PDB file of C-alpha atoms in Angstrom:
ATOM      1  CA  MET A   1       9.759  80.936 -19.351  1.00 47.00           C
ATOM      2  CA  ASP A   2       9.812  78.840 -16.193  1.00 51.00           C
ATOM      3  CA  GLY A   3      12.112  75.995 -17.249  1.00 57.00           C
ATOM      4  CA  MET A   4      13.738  74.018 -20.031  1.00 74.00           C
ATOM      5  CA  ILE A   5      11.399  72.782 -22.767  1.00 78.00           C
ATOM      6  CA  GLU A   6      11.227  68.981 -23.086  1.00 82.00           C
ATOM      7  CA  ALA A   7      11.485  67.626 -26.633  1.00 83.00           C
ATOM      8  CA  ARG A   8       8.910  64.944 -25.789  1.00 85.00           C
ATOM      9  CA  ARG A   9       6.351  67.692 -25.221  1.00 89.00           C
ATOM     10  CA  LEU A  10       7.234  69.308 -28.531  1.00 89.00           C
ATOM     11  CA  HIS A  11       6.324  65.996 -30.238  1.00 87.00           C
ATOM     12  CA  ILE A  12       2.958  66.204 -28.503  1.00 91.00           C
ATOM     13  CA  LEU A  13       2.423  69.832 -29.537  1.00 91.00           C
ATOM     14  CA  ARG A  14       3.101  68.951 -33.188  1.00 91.00           C
ATOM     15  CA  ALA A  15       0.801  65.936 -33.057  1.00 90.00           C
ATOM     16  CA  VAL A  16      -2.013  68.111 -31.665  1.00 90.00           C
ATOM     17  CA  ALA A  17      -1.386  70.684 -34.421  1.00 90.00           C
ATOM     18  CA  ASP A  18      -1.414  67.940 -37.080  1.00 90.00           C
ATOM     19  CA  HIS A  19      -4.464  66.033 -35.823  1.00 90.00           C
ATOM     20  CA  ARG A  20      -6.522  69.003 -34.551  1.00 88.00           C
ATOM     21  CA  THR A  21      -7.939  67.148 -31.533  1.00 90.00           C
ATOM     22  CA  VAL A  22      -6.401  65.872 -28.327  1.00 89.00           C
ATOM     23  CA  THR A  23      -8.116  62.506 -28.780  1.00 90.00           C
ATOM     24  CA  ALA A  24      -6.716  61.944 -32.293  1.00 90.00           C
ATOM     25  CA  ALA A  25      -3.230  63.085 -31.253  1.00 89.00           C
ATOM     26  CA  ALA A  26      -3.344  60.764 -28.241  1.00 90.00           C
ATOM     27  CA  ALA A  27      -4.342  57.798 -30.419  1.00 90.00           C
ATOM     28  CA  ALA A  28      -1.498  58.522 -32.860  1.00 87.00           C
ATOM     29  CA  LEU A  29       1.027  58.747 -30.014  1.00 87.00           C
ATOM     30  CA  TYR A  30      -0.332  55.718 -28.104  1.00 86.00           C
ATOM     31  CA  LEU A  31      -1.128  57.930 -25.111  1.00 89.00           C
ATOM     32  CA  THR A  32      -4.329  58.672 -23.238  1.00 91.00           C
ATOM     33  CA  PRO A  33      -6.065  62.000 -23.929  1.00 89.00           C
ATOM     34  CA  SER A  34      -5.520  62.987 -20.282  1.00 90.00           C
ATOM     35  CA  ALA A  35      -1.768  62.335 -20.631  1.00 91.00           C
ATOM     36  CA  VAL A  36      -1.650  64.562 -23.725  1.00 90.00           C
ATOM     37  CA  SER A  37      -3.567  67.301 -21.910  1.00 89.00           C
ATOM     38  CA  GLN A  38      -1.206  67.046 -18.922  1.00 91.00           C
ATOM     39  CA  GLN A  39       1.845  67.330 -21.170  1.00 89.00           C
ATOM     40  CA  LEU A  40       0.375  70.363 -22.951  1.00 89.00           C
ATOM     41  CA  THR A  41      -0.310  72.014 -19.593  1.00 89.00           C
ATOM     42  CA  ALA A  42       3.261  71.274 -18.491  1.00 88.00           C
ATOM     43  CA  LEU A  43       4.565  72.757 -21.767  1.00 89.00           C
ATOM     44  CA  GLU A  44       2.511  75.891 -21.180  1.00 89.00           C
ATOM     45  CA  GLN A  45       4.013  76.152 -17.694  1.00 88.00           C
ATOM     46  CA  GLU A  46       7.529  75.680 -19.115  1.00 87.00           C
ATOM     47  CA  THR A  47       7.044  78.405 -21.710  1.00 88.00           C
ATOM     48  CA  GLY A  48       4.900  80.750 -19.638  1.00 87.00           C
ATOM     49  CA  HIS A  49       2.420  81.059 -22.525  1.00 89.00           C
ATOM     50  CA  ARG A  50      -0.981  79.672 -23.392  1.00 89.00           C
ATOM     51  CA  LEU A  51      -0.303  77.478 -26.423  1.00 91.00           C
ATOM     52  CA  VAL A  52      -3.648  75.879 -27.332  1.00 89.00           C
ATOM     53  CA  GLU A  53      -7.300  76.854 -27.346  1.00 89.00           C
ATOM     54  CA  ARG A  54     -10.037  74.251 -27.142  1.00 83.00           C
ATOM     55  CA  GLY A  55     -13.247  74.839 -29.097  1.00 80.00           C
ATOM     56  CA  ALA A  56     -16.263  72.975 -30.392  1.00 76.00           C
ATOM     57  CA  LYS A  57     -14.332  71.891 -33.500  1.00 78.00           C
ATOM     58  CA  GLY A  58     -11.255  70.698 -31.634  1.00 83.00           C
ATOM     59  CA  VAL A  59      -7.978  72.296 -30.649  1.00 88.00           C
ATOM     60  CA  ARG A  60      -6.135  75.125 -32.373  1.00 88.00           C
ATOM     61  CA  LEU A  61      -2.833  76.746 -31.565  1.00 91.00           C
ATOM     62  CA  THR A  62      -2.663  80.260 -30.146  1.00 91.00           C
ATOM     63  CA  PRO A  63      -0.253  82.743 -31.779  1.00 91.00           C
ATOM     64  CA  ALA A  64       2.297  81.736 -29.129  1.00 91.00           C
ATOM     65  CA  GLY A  65       1.649  78.086 -29.983  1.00 90.00           C
ATOM     66  CA  GLU A  66       2.247  78.794 -33.688  1.00 91.00           C
ATOM     67  CA  ILE A  67       5.557  80.486 -32.852  1.00 91.00           C
ATOM     68  CA  LEU A  68       6.649  77.483 -30.786  1.00 91.00           C
ATOM     69  CA  LEU A  69       5.486  75.079 -33.540  1.00 90.00           C
ATOM     70  CA  SER A  70       7.697  76.798 -36.127  1.00 88.00           C
ATOM     71  CA  HIS A  71      10.689  76.261 -33.831  1.00 90.00           C
ATOM     72  CA  THR A  72       9.479  72.742 -32.985  1.00 90.00           C
ATOM     73  CA  ASN A  73       9.888  71.606 -36.596  1.00 86.00           C
ATOM     74  CA  ALA A  74      13.485  72.868 -36.631  1.00 86.00           C
ATOM     75  CA  VAL A  75      14.289  71.410 -33.198  1.00 88.00           C
ATOM     76  CA  LEU A  76      12.882  67.961 -33.991  1.00 86.00           C
ATOM     77  CA  ALA A  77      14.698  67.878 -37.349  1.00 86.00           C
ATOM     78  CA  GLN A  78      17.933  68.738 -35.546  1.00 86.00           C
ATOM     79  CA  LEU A  79      17.312  65.956 -33.016  1.00 85.00           C
ATOM     80  CA  GLU A  80      16.798  63.514 -35.910  1.00 84.00           C
ATOM     81  CA  ARG A  81      20.186  64.651 -37.306  1.00 81.00           C
ATOM     82  CA  ALA A  82      21.774  64.183 -33.886  1.00 83.00           C
ATOM     83  CA  GLU A  83      20.409  60.636 -33.691  1.00 80.00           C
ATOM     84  CA  ALA A  84      21.702  59.991 -37.225  1.00 76.00           C
ATOM     85  CA  GLU A  85      25.209  61.203 -36.350  1.00 73.00           C
ATOM     86  CA  LEU A  86      25.293  59.231 -33.106  1.00 76.00           C
ATOM     87  CA  ALA A  87      24.142  56.130 -34.950  1.00 72.00           C
ATOM     88  CA  ALA A  88      26.840  56.707 -37.572  1.00 59.00           C
ATOM     89  CA  TYR A  89      29.420  57.156 -34.820  1.00 57.00           C
ATOM     90  CA  GLY A  90      28.335  53.815 -33.386  1.00 65.00           C
ATOM     91  CA  SER A  91      28.476  52.437 -36.955  1.00 61.00           C
ATOM     92  CA  GLY A  92      24.730  51.672 -36.798  1.00 58.00           C
ATOM     93  CA  GLU A  93      24.987  49.067 -39.524  1.00 67.00           C
ATOM     94  CA  ALA A  94      22.378  46.787 -37.977  1.00 75.00           C
ATOM     95  CA  GLY A  95      18.822  47.510 -36.968  1.00 83.00           C
ATOM     96  CA  THR A  96      15.197  47.620 -38.097  1.00 89.00           C
ATOM     97  CA  VAL A  97      13.597  50.173 -40.426  1.00 94.00           C
ATOM     98  CA  THR A  98       9.815  50.236 -40.823  1.00 96.00           C
ATOM     99  CA  VAL A  99       8.414  51.208 -44.230  1.00 98.00           C
ATOM    100  CA  ALA A 100       4.755  52.036 -44.888  1.00 98.00           C
ATOM    101  CA  ALA A 101       3.644  51.856 -48.528  1.00 96.00           C
ATOM    102  CA  PHE A 102       0.549  51.266 -50.652  1.00 92.00           C
ATOM    103  CA  ALA A 103       0.112  47.866 -52.314  1.00 89.00           C
ATOM    104  CA  THR A 104       1.411  48.608 -55.824  1.00 89.00           C
ATOM    105  CA  GLY A 105       4.234  50.720 -54.359  1.00 93.00           C
ATOM    106  CA  ILE A 106       5.268  47.659 -52.354  1.00 95.00           C
ATOM    107  CA  ALA A 107       5.338  45.578 -55.530  1.00 92.00           C
ATOM    108  CA  GLN A 108       6.997  48.266 -57.653  1.00 93.00           C
ATOM    109  CA  VAL A 109       9.813  49.525 -55.405  1.00 96.00           C
ATOM    110  CA  VAL A 110       9.648  48.306 -51.797  1.00 97.00           C
ATOM    111  CA  ALA A 111       9.972  44.564 -52.448  1.00 97.00           C
ATOM    112  CA  PRO A 112      12.877  45.046 -54.921  1.00 97.00           C
ATOM    113  CA  ALA A 113      14.547  47.404 -52.418  1.00 97.00           C
ATOM    114  CA  VAL A 114      14.195  44.812 -49.633  1.00 97.00           C
ATOM    115  CA  ALA A 115      15.803  42.187 -51.884  1.00 96.00           C
ATOM    116  CA  ARG A 116      18.641  44.572 -52.736  1.00 94.00           C
ATOM    117  CA  LEU A 117      19.249  45.447 -49.076  1.00 94.00           C
ATOM    118  CA  ALA A 118      19.380  41.769 -48.133  1.00 92.00           C
ATOM    119  CA  HIS A 119      22.397  41.512 -50.443  1.00 90.00           C
ATOM    120  CA  PHE A 120      24.171  44.839 -49.858  1.00 89.00           C
ATOM    121  CA  ALA A 121      23.151  45.691 -46.261  1.00 88.00           C
ATOM    122  CA  PRO A 122      22.264  42.405 -44.564  1.00 87.00           C
ATOM    123  CA  GLY A 123      22.300  44.009 -41.105  1.00 86.00           C
ATOM    124  CA  ILE A 124      19.263  46.155 -41.937  1.00 89.00           C
ATOM    125  CA  ARG A 125      15.959  44.419 -41.279  1.00 90.00           C
ATOM    126  CA  ILE A 126      12.957  45.916 -43.083  1.00 95.00           C
ATOM    127  CA  ARG A 127       9.428  45.721 -41.735  1.00 96.00           C
ATOM    128  CA  VAL A 128       6.781  46.600 -44.338  1.00 98.00           C
ATOM    129  CA  GLN A 129       3.276  47.841 -43.568  1.00 97.00           C
ATOM    130  CA  ASP A 130       0.541  48.228 -46.181  1.00 95.00           C
ATOM    131  CA  ALA A 131      -0.899  51.756 -45.943  1.00 92.00           C
ATOM    132  CA  GLU A 132      -2.735  53.892 -48.486  1.00 81.00           C
ATOM    133  CA  GLY A 133      -0.764  56.737 -50.005  1.00 71.00           C
ATOM    134  CA  ASP A 134      -2.386  59.371 -47.788  1.00 78.00           C
ATOM    135  CA  ALA A 135      -2.080  57.386 -44.528  1.00 86.00           C
ATOM    136  CA  SER A 136       1.667  56.753 -44.494  1.00 93.00           C
ATOM    137  CA  LEU A 137       2.814  60.383 -44.089  1.00 92.00           C
ATOM    138  CA  PRO A 138       0.998  60.896 -40.751  1.00 91.00           C
ATOM    139  CA  MET A 139       2.491  57.558 -39.640  1.00 93.00           C
ATOM    140  CA  VAL A 140       5.992  58.943 -40.287  1.00 95.00           C
ATOM    141  CA  LEU A 141       5.249  62.213 -38.484  1.00 92.00           C
ATOM    142  CA  ASP A 142       3.793  60.315 -35.519  1.00 90.00           C
ATOM    143  CA  ARG A 143       6.922  58.109 -35.404  1.00 91.00           C
ATOM    144  CA  GLN A 144       4.893  54.953 -36.043  1.00 93.00           C
ATOM    145  CA  VAL A 145       7.090  54.149 -39.066  1.00 96.00           C
ATOM    146  CA  ASP A 146      10.446  55.407 -40.356  1.00 96.00           C
ATOM    147  CA  VAL A 147       9.814  55.691 -44.107  1.00 98.00           C
ATOM    148  CA  ALA A 148       6.664  56.352 -46.131  1.00 97.00           C
ATOM    149  CA  VAL A 149       6.232  55.517 -49.801  1.00 96.00           C
ATOM    150  CA  ALA A 150       3.401  57.869 -50.662  1.00 93.00           C
ATOM    151  CA  VAL A 151       1.531  59.493 -53.525  1.00 89.00           C
ATOM    152  CA  GLU A 152       1.093  63.199 -54.180  1.00 86.00           C
ATOM    153  CA  TYR A 153      -2.507  64.212 -53.462  1.00 78.00           C
ATOM    154  CA  ARG A 154      -4.561  67.298 -52.760  1.00 75.00           C
ATOM    155  CA  GLY A 155      -3.734  68.464 -49.250  1.00 76.00           C
ATOM    156  CA  ALA A 156      -0.497  66.437 -49.035  1.00 80.00           C
ATOM    157  CA  PRO A 157       2.444  68.099 -47.262  1.00 83.00           C
ATOM    158  CA  PRO A 158       4.481  69.902 -49.971  1.00 84.00           C
ATOM    159  CA  ALA A 159       8.021  68.889 -50.915  1.00 83.00           C
ATOM    160  CA  ASP A 160       9.433  71.772 -48.850  1.00 87.00           C
ATOM    161  CA  ASP A 161       7.448  70.874 -45.710  1.00 90.00           C
ATOM    162  CA  PRO A 162       9.781  71.575 -42.745  1.00 90.00           C
ATOM    163  CA  ARG A 163       8.745  68.319 -41.050  1.00 92.00           C
ATOM    164  CA  LEU A 164       9.616  65.941 -43.887  1.00 94.00           C
ATOM    165  CA  ALA A 165      12.407  65.158 -46.358  1.00 95.00           C
ATOM    166  CA  HIS A 166      11.154  63.973 -49.788  1.00 94.00           C
ATOM    167  CA  LEU A 167      12.766  61.670 -52.351  1.00 95.00           C
ATOM    168  CA  PRO A 168      10.907  61.487 -55.713  1.00 95.00           C
ATOM    169  CA  LEU A 169      10.694  57.860 -56.874  1.00 97.00           C
ATOM    170  CA  TYR A 170       8.614  57.503 -60.037  1.00 95.00           C
ATOM    171  CA  ALA A 171       5.598  58.786 -61.926  1.00 93.00           C
ATOM    172  CA  GLU A 172       3.212  56.530 -63.803  1.00 92.00           C
ATOM    173  CA  PRO A 173       0.230  57.168 -66.065  1.00 94.00           C
ATOM    174  CA  PHE A 174      -3.312  55.969 -65.502  1.00 96.00           C
ATOM    175  CA  ASP A 175      -4.820  53.934 -68.335  1.00 97.00           C
ATOM    176  CA  ALA A 176      -8.487  53.788 -69.263  1.00 97.00           C
ATOM    177  CA  VAL A 177     -10.150  50.439 -68.527  1.00 98.00           C
ATOM    178  CA  VAL A 178     -13.443  49.777 -70.332  1.00 98.00           C
ATOM    179  CA  PRO A 179     -15.584  46.640 -70.788  1.00 97.00           C
ATOM    180  CA  LEU A 180     -14.848  44.445 -73.800  1.00 95.00           C
ATOM    181  CA  GLY A 181     -18.080  45.484 -75.536  1.00 94.00           C
ATOM    182  CA  HIS A 182     -17.704  49.202 -74.841  1.00 97.00           C
ATOM    183  CA  ARG A 183     -18.303  51.574 -77.776  1.00 96.00           C
ATOM    184  CA  LEU A 184     -14.672  52.846 -77.484  1.00 96.00           C
ATOM    185  CA  ALA A 185     -13.055  49.412 -77.119  1.00 95.00           C
ATOM    186  CA  ASP A 186     -11.548  49.627 -80.614  1.00 95.00           C
ATOM    187  CA  ALA A 187     -10.052  53.106 -80.139  1.00 95.00           C
ATOM    188  CA  ALA A 188      -6.243  53.342 -80.033  1.00 96.00           C
ATOM    189  CA  GLU A 189      -6.536  55.998 -77.306  1.00 96.00           C
ATOM    190  CA  ILE A 190      -9.562  57.004 -75.246  1.00 96.00           C
ATOM    191  CA  PRO A 191     -10.500  60.681 -74.796  1.00 95.00           C
ATOM    192  CA  LEU A 192     -11.798  61.105 -71.247  1.00 95.00           C
ATOM    193  CA  ALA A 193     -14.502  63.535 -72.394  1.00 95.00           C
ATOM    194  CA  GLU A 194     -16.072  60.631 -74.322  1.00 96.00           C
ATOM    195  CA  LEU A 195     -16.672  58.844 -70.997  1.00 97.00           C
ATOM    196  CA  ALA A 196     -18.617  61.704 -69.408  1.00 96.00           C
ATOM    197  CA  LYS A 197     -21.962  59.871 -69.497  1.00 95.00           C
ATOM    198  CA  ASP A 198     -20.635  56.461 -68.412  1.00 97.00           C
ATOM    199  CA  ALA A 199     -20.929  54.994 -64.934  1.00 98.00           C
ATOM    200  CA  TRP A 200     -17.535  54.980 -63.196  1.00 98.00           C
ATOM    201  CA  ILE A 201     -15.712  52.614 -60.854  1.00 98.00           C
ATOM    202  CA  GLY A 202     -13.025  54.082 -58.604  1.00 95.00           C
ATOM    203  CA  PRO A 203     -11.333  54.375 -55.219  1.00 93.00           C
ATOM    204  CA  TYR A 204     -13.037  55.909 -52.213  1.00 91.00           C
ATOM    205  CA  PRO A 205     -12.649  59.625 -51.414  1.00 89.00           C
ATOM    206  CA  GLY A 206      -9.506  60.075 -49.336  1.00 82.00           C
ATOM    207  CA  ASN A 207      -7.521  57.666 -51.480  1.00 85.00           C
ATOM    208  CA  PRO A 208      -5.000  59.742 -53.497  1.00 86.00           C
ATOM    209  CA  CYS A 209      -6.008  57.861 -56.670  1.00 89.00           C
ATOM    210  CA  HIS A 210      -9.567  59.122 -56.191  1.00 92.00           C
ATOM    211  CA  ASP A 211      -8.196  62.664 -56.455  1.00 88.00           C
ATOM    212  CA  VAL A 212      -6.288  61.811 -59.657  1.00 90.00           C
ATOM    213  CA  VAL A 213      -9.406  60.336 -61.294  1.00 93.00           C
ATOM    214  CA  VAL A 214     -11.707  63.202 -60.291  1.00 93.00           C
ATOM    215  CA  LEU A 215      -9.196  65.904 -61.289  1.00 90.00           C
ATOM    216  CA  ALA A 216      -8.576  64.254 -64.684  1.00 93.00           C
ATOM    217  CA  CYS A 217     -12.308  64.133 -65.380  1.00 95.00           C
ATOM    218  CA  GLU A 218     -12.746  67.732 -64.212  1.00 94.00           C
ATOM    219  CA  HIS A 219      -9.998  68.797 -66.637  1.00 92.00           C
ATOM    220  CA  ALA A 220     -11.922  66.957 -69.367  1.00 94.00           C
ATOM    221  CA  GLY A 221     -15.012  68.988 -68.483  1.00 95.00           C
ATOM    222  CA  PHE A 222     -17.157  66.683 -66.353  1.00 96.00           C
ATOM    223  CA  GLN A 223     -17.677  65.180 -62.906  1.00 96.00           C
ATOM    224  CA  PRO A 224     -17.418  61.364 -63.021  1.00 96.00           C
ATOM    225  CA  ARG A 225     -20.549  59.509 -61.912  1.00 96.00           C
ATOM    226  CA  LEU A 226     -18.848  57.153 -59.450  1.00 96.00           C
ATOM    227  CA  GLU A 227     -21.378  54.360 -58.953  1.00 96.00           C
ATOM    228  CA  HIS A 228     -19.017  51.664 -57.637  1.00 97.00           C
ATOM    229  CA  SER A 229     -16.185  52.110 -55.145  1.00 96.00           C
ATOM    230  CA  SER A 230     -13.176  49.981 -54.188  1.00 95.00           C
ATOM    231  CA  ASP A 231      -9.594  50.731 -53.187  1.00 91.00           C
ATOM    232  CA  ASP A 232      -8.535  47.366 -54.649  1.00 92.00           C
ATOM    233  CA  PHE A 233      -7.797  47.745 -58.364  1.00 94.00           C
ATOM    234  CA  ARG A 234      -8.383  44.024 -58.971  1.00 94.00           C
ATOM    235  CA  ALA A 235     -11.953  44.614 -57.815  1.00 96.00           C
ATOM    236  CA  VAL A 236     -12.199  47.716 -60.020  1.00 97.00           C
ATOM    237  CA  VAL A 237     -11.095  45.739 -63.109  1.00 97.00           C
ATOM    238  CA  ALA A 238     -13.418  42.836 -62.223  1.00 97.00           C
ATOM    239  CA  LEU A 239     -16.362  45.237 -62.056  1.00 97.00           C
ATOM    240  CA  ALA A 240     -15.384  46.778 -65.408  1.00 97.00           C
ATOM    241  CA  SER A 241     -15.264  43.272 -66.903  1.00 97.00           C
ATOM    242  CA  ALA A 242     -18.821  42.793 -65.575  1.00 97.00           C
ATOM    243  CA  ASP A 243     -19.810  45.786 -67.767  1.00 96.00           C
ATOM    244  CA  VAL A 244     -20.989  47.998 -64.908  1.00 97.00           C
ATOM    245  CA  GLY A 245     -18.710  50.959 -65.636  1.00 97.00           C
ATOM    246  CA  VAL A 246     -15.376  52.383 -66.754  1.00 98.00           C
ATOM    247  CA  ALA A 247     -12.270  53.246 -64.755  1.00 98.00           C
ATOM    248  CA  LEU A 248      -8.833  54.824 -64.692  1.00 97.00           C
ATOM    249  CA  VAL A 249      -6.176  52.530 -63.206  1.00 96.00           C
ATOM    250  CA  PRO A 250      -2.445  53.148 -62.586  1.00 94.00           C
ATOM    251  CA  ARG A 251      -0.431  51.195 -65.142  1.00 93.00           C
ATOM    252  CA  SER A 252       1.625  49.259 -62.583  1.00 89.00           C
ATOM    253  CA  ALA A 253      -1.548  48.088 -60.822  1.00 91.00           C
ATOM    254  CA  LEU A 254      -2.541  46.239 -64.024  1.00 93.00           C
ATOM    255  CA  ASN A 255       0.608  44.080 -64.034  1.00 88.00           C
ATOM    256  CA  GLY A 256      -0.254  40.399 -63.727  1.00 87.00           C
ATOM    257  CA  MET A 257      -3.988  41.091 -63.550  1.00 91.00           C
ATOM    258  CA  ASP A 258      -6.706  39.097 -65.349  1.00 90.00           C
ATOM    259  CA  LEU A 259      -7.763  41.479 -68.140  1.00 95.00           C
ATOM    260  CA  THR A 260      -9.809  39.042 -70.218  1.00 92.00           C
ATOM    261  CA  GLY A 261     -13.098  40.955 -69.814  1.00 94.00           C
ATOM    262  CA  VAL A 262     -11.757  44.460 -70.388  1.00 97.00           C
ATOM    263  CA  VAL A 263      -9.827  46.606 -72.822  1.00 97.00           C
ATOM    264  CA  VAL A 264      -6.962  48.765 -71.523  1.00 97.00           C
ATOM    265  CA  ARG A 265      -6.116  51.854 -73.552  1.00 97.00           C
ATOM    266  CA  PRO A 266      -3.914  54.922 -73.025  1.00 96.00           C
ATOM    267  CA  VAL A 267      -5.733  58.179 -72.343  1.00 96.00           C
ATOM    268  CA  ASP A 268      -5.819  60.560 -75.302  1.00 94.00           C
ATOM    269  CA  GLY A 269      -3.840  63.735 -74.596  1.00 86.00           C
ATOM    270  CA  VAL A 270      -2.113  64.385 -71.279  1.00 84.00           C
ATOM    271  CA  ALA A 271      -2.500  61.207 -69.230  1.00 87.00           C
ATOM    272  CA  PRO A 272      -3.464  61.505 -65.572  1.00 91.00           C
ATOM    273  CA  THR A 273      -0.405  60.620 -63.502  1.00 91.00           C
ATOM    274  CA  ARG A 274       0.374  59.569 -59.966  1.00 89.00           C
ATOM    275  CA  ARG A 275       3.678  60.763 -58.591  1.00 90.00           C
ATOM    276  CA  VAL A 276       5.254  58.514 -55.974  1.00 93.00           C
ATOM    277  CA  PHE A 277       7.865  59.605 -53.452  1.00 95.00           C
ATOM    278  CA  ALA A 278       9.552  58.413 -50.282  1.00 97.00           C
ATOM    279  CA  ALA A 279       9.442  60.586 -47.160  1.00 96.00           C
ATOM    280  CA  VAL A 280      11.177  60.508 -43.789  1.00 97.00           C
ATOM    281  CA  ARG A 281      11.212  62.906 -40.863  1.00 95.00           C
ATOM    282  CA  ARG A 282      13.450  65.815 -41.806  1.00 93.00           C
ATOM    283  CA  GLY A 283      16.921  65.214 -40.420  1.00 91.00           C
ATOM    284  CA  ALA A 284      16.573  61.412 -40.529  1.00 90.00           C
ATOM    285  CA  GLU A 285      17.572  61.075 -44.195  1.00 91.00           C
ATOM    286  CA  GLU A 286      21.252  60.731 -43.207  1.00 87.00           C
ATOM    287  CA  HIS A 287      20.656  58.085 -40.536  1.00 89.00           C
ATOM    288  CA  PRO A 288      22.947  55.126 -41.341  1.00 87.00           C
ATOM    289  CA  LEU A 289      19.995  52.738 -41.299  1.00 90.00           C
ATOM    290  CA  ILE A 290      17.596  54.947 -43.254  1.00 93.00           C
ATOM    291  CA  ARG A 291      19.979  56.307 -45.909  1.00 93.00           C
ATOM    292  CA  PRO A 292      20.607  52.834 -47.469  1.00 94.00           C
ATOM    293  CA  VAL A 293      16.850  52.206 -47.529  1.00 96.00           C
ATOM    294  CA  LEU A 294      16.222  55.462 -49.416  1.00 97.00           C
ATOM    295  CA  GLU A 295      19.072  54.645 -51.814  1.00 96.00           C
ATOM    296  CA  ALA A 296      17.645  51.156 -52.426  1.00 97.00           C
ATOM    297  CA  LEU A 297      14.153  52.599 -53.061  1.00 98.00           C
ATOM    298  CA  GLY A 298      15.648  55.092 -55.525  1.00 97.00           C
ATOM    299  CA  ARG A 299      17.566  52.340 -57.339  1.00 96.00           C
ATOM    300  CA  ALA A 300      14.445  50.140 -57.493  1.00 96.00           C
ATOM    301  CA  ALA A 301      12.461  53.056 -58.978  1.00 96.00           C
ATOM    302  CA  GLN A 302      15.154  53.546 -61.657  1.00 93.00           C
ATOM    303  CA  ASP A 303      15.107  49.844 -62.523  1.00 91.00           C
ATOM    304  CA  ALA A 304      11.308  49.541 -62.610  1.00 75.00           C
TER     305      ALA A 304
END
């Protein structure tokens, strides 16, 4: 090892590992690809090891790079804790926290949390960004936002991910939404298997709710024929009311919606569920600005 490792370069190494290409990592970090490459080269000089290999499908870490990445997660979490303690020492009662959340998560817990903080922690200013449930976690890891309100999905970082600290918020069922004249409109509950031959309306692949819908249908023994796609549940319900298909919609997304052309029924049996959690960079959960935000989100989830 030729010198001391710079933490800034460890951020870059983790971003490259997360995004798999120099270009994508550079975009996430607001750097140029050449700057990222230069920092990786400098990190390799500091460690005396080749850390990345470039191939046709992007960049992958060498065994030495994987070793350094495992320590990187611990080092960056410890730096977050150091920042939290220093902020606490300086009383850190005033400042801005950025929260990324999906639309119904904003309505369900973020907006009530912001209102609560305005009363109990007026020095904390919250900036909210609308981001789908799978987009907000990379934003936290790339330091674009401080807190993510996200949804569990296939491929999501697990609760014990060394890069993130998780706070479960709430779980909600999906209800079946069918047109008013549908053959099952009079049923008290709708068995998903009975919708196997219907056309479906649902979110795009990549949206965590798409995974919930597809997995629920697979468990019922069929692949849904998704003929219409929208990430906006108002559009999904409007299409169902136009009698072009059926859908599964999270219960909170139906609040305040025009449901005159559809029938909403619980799913027979085990209802598909989306599980919502807050996440911050590991070590940041005790930051004096972030801790009250997490507490307010938890309280809002309890009250919802």
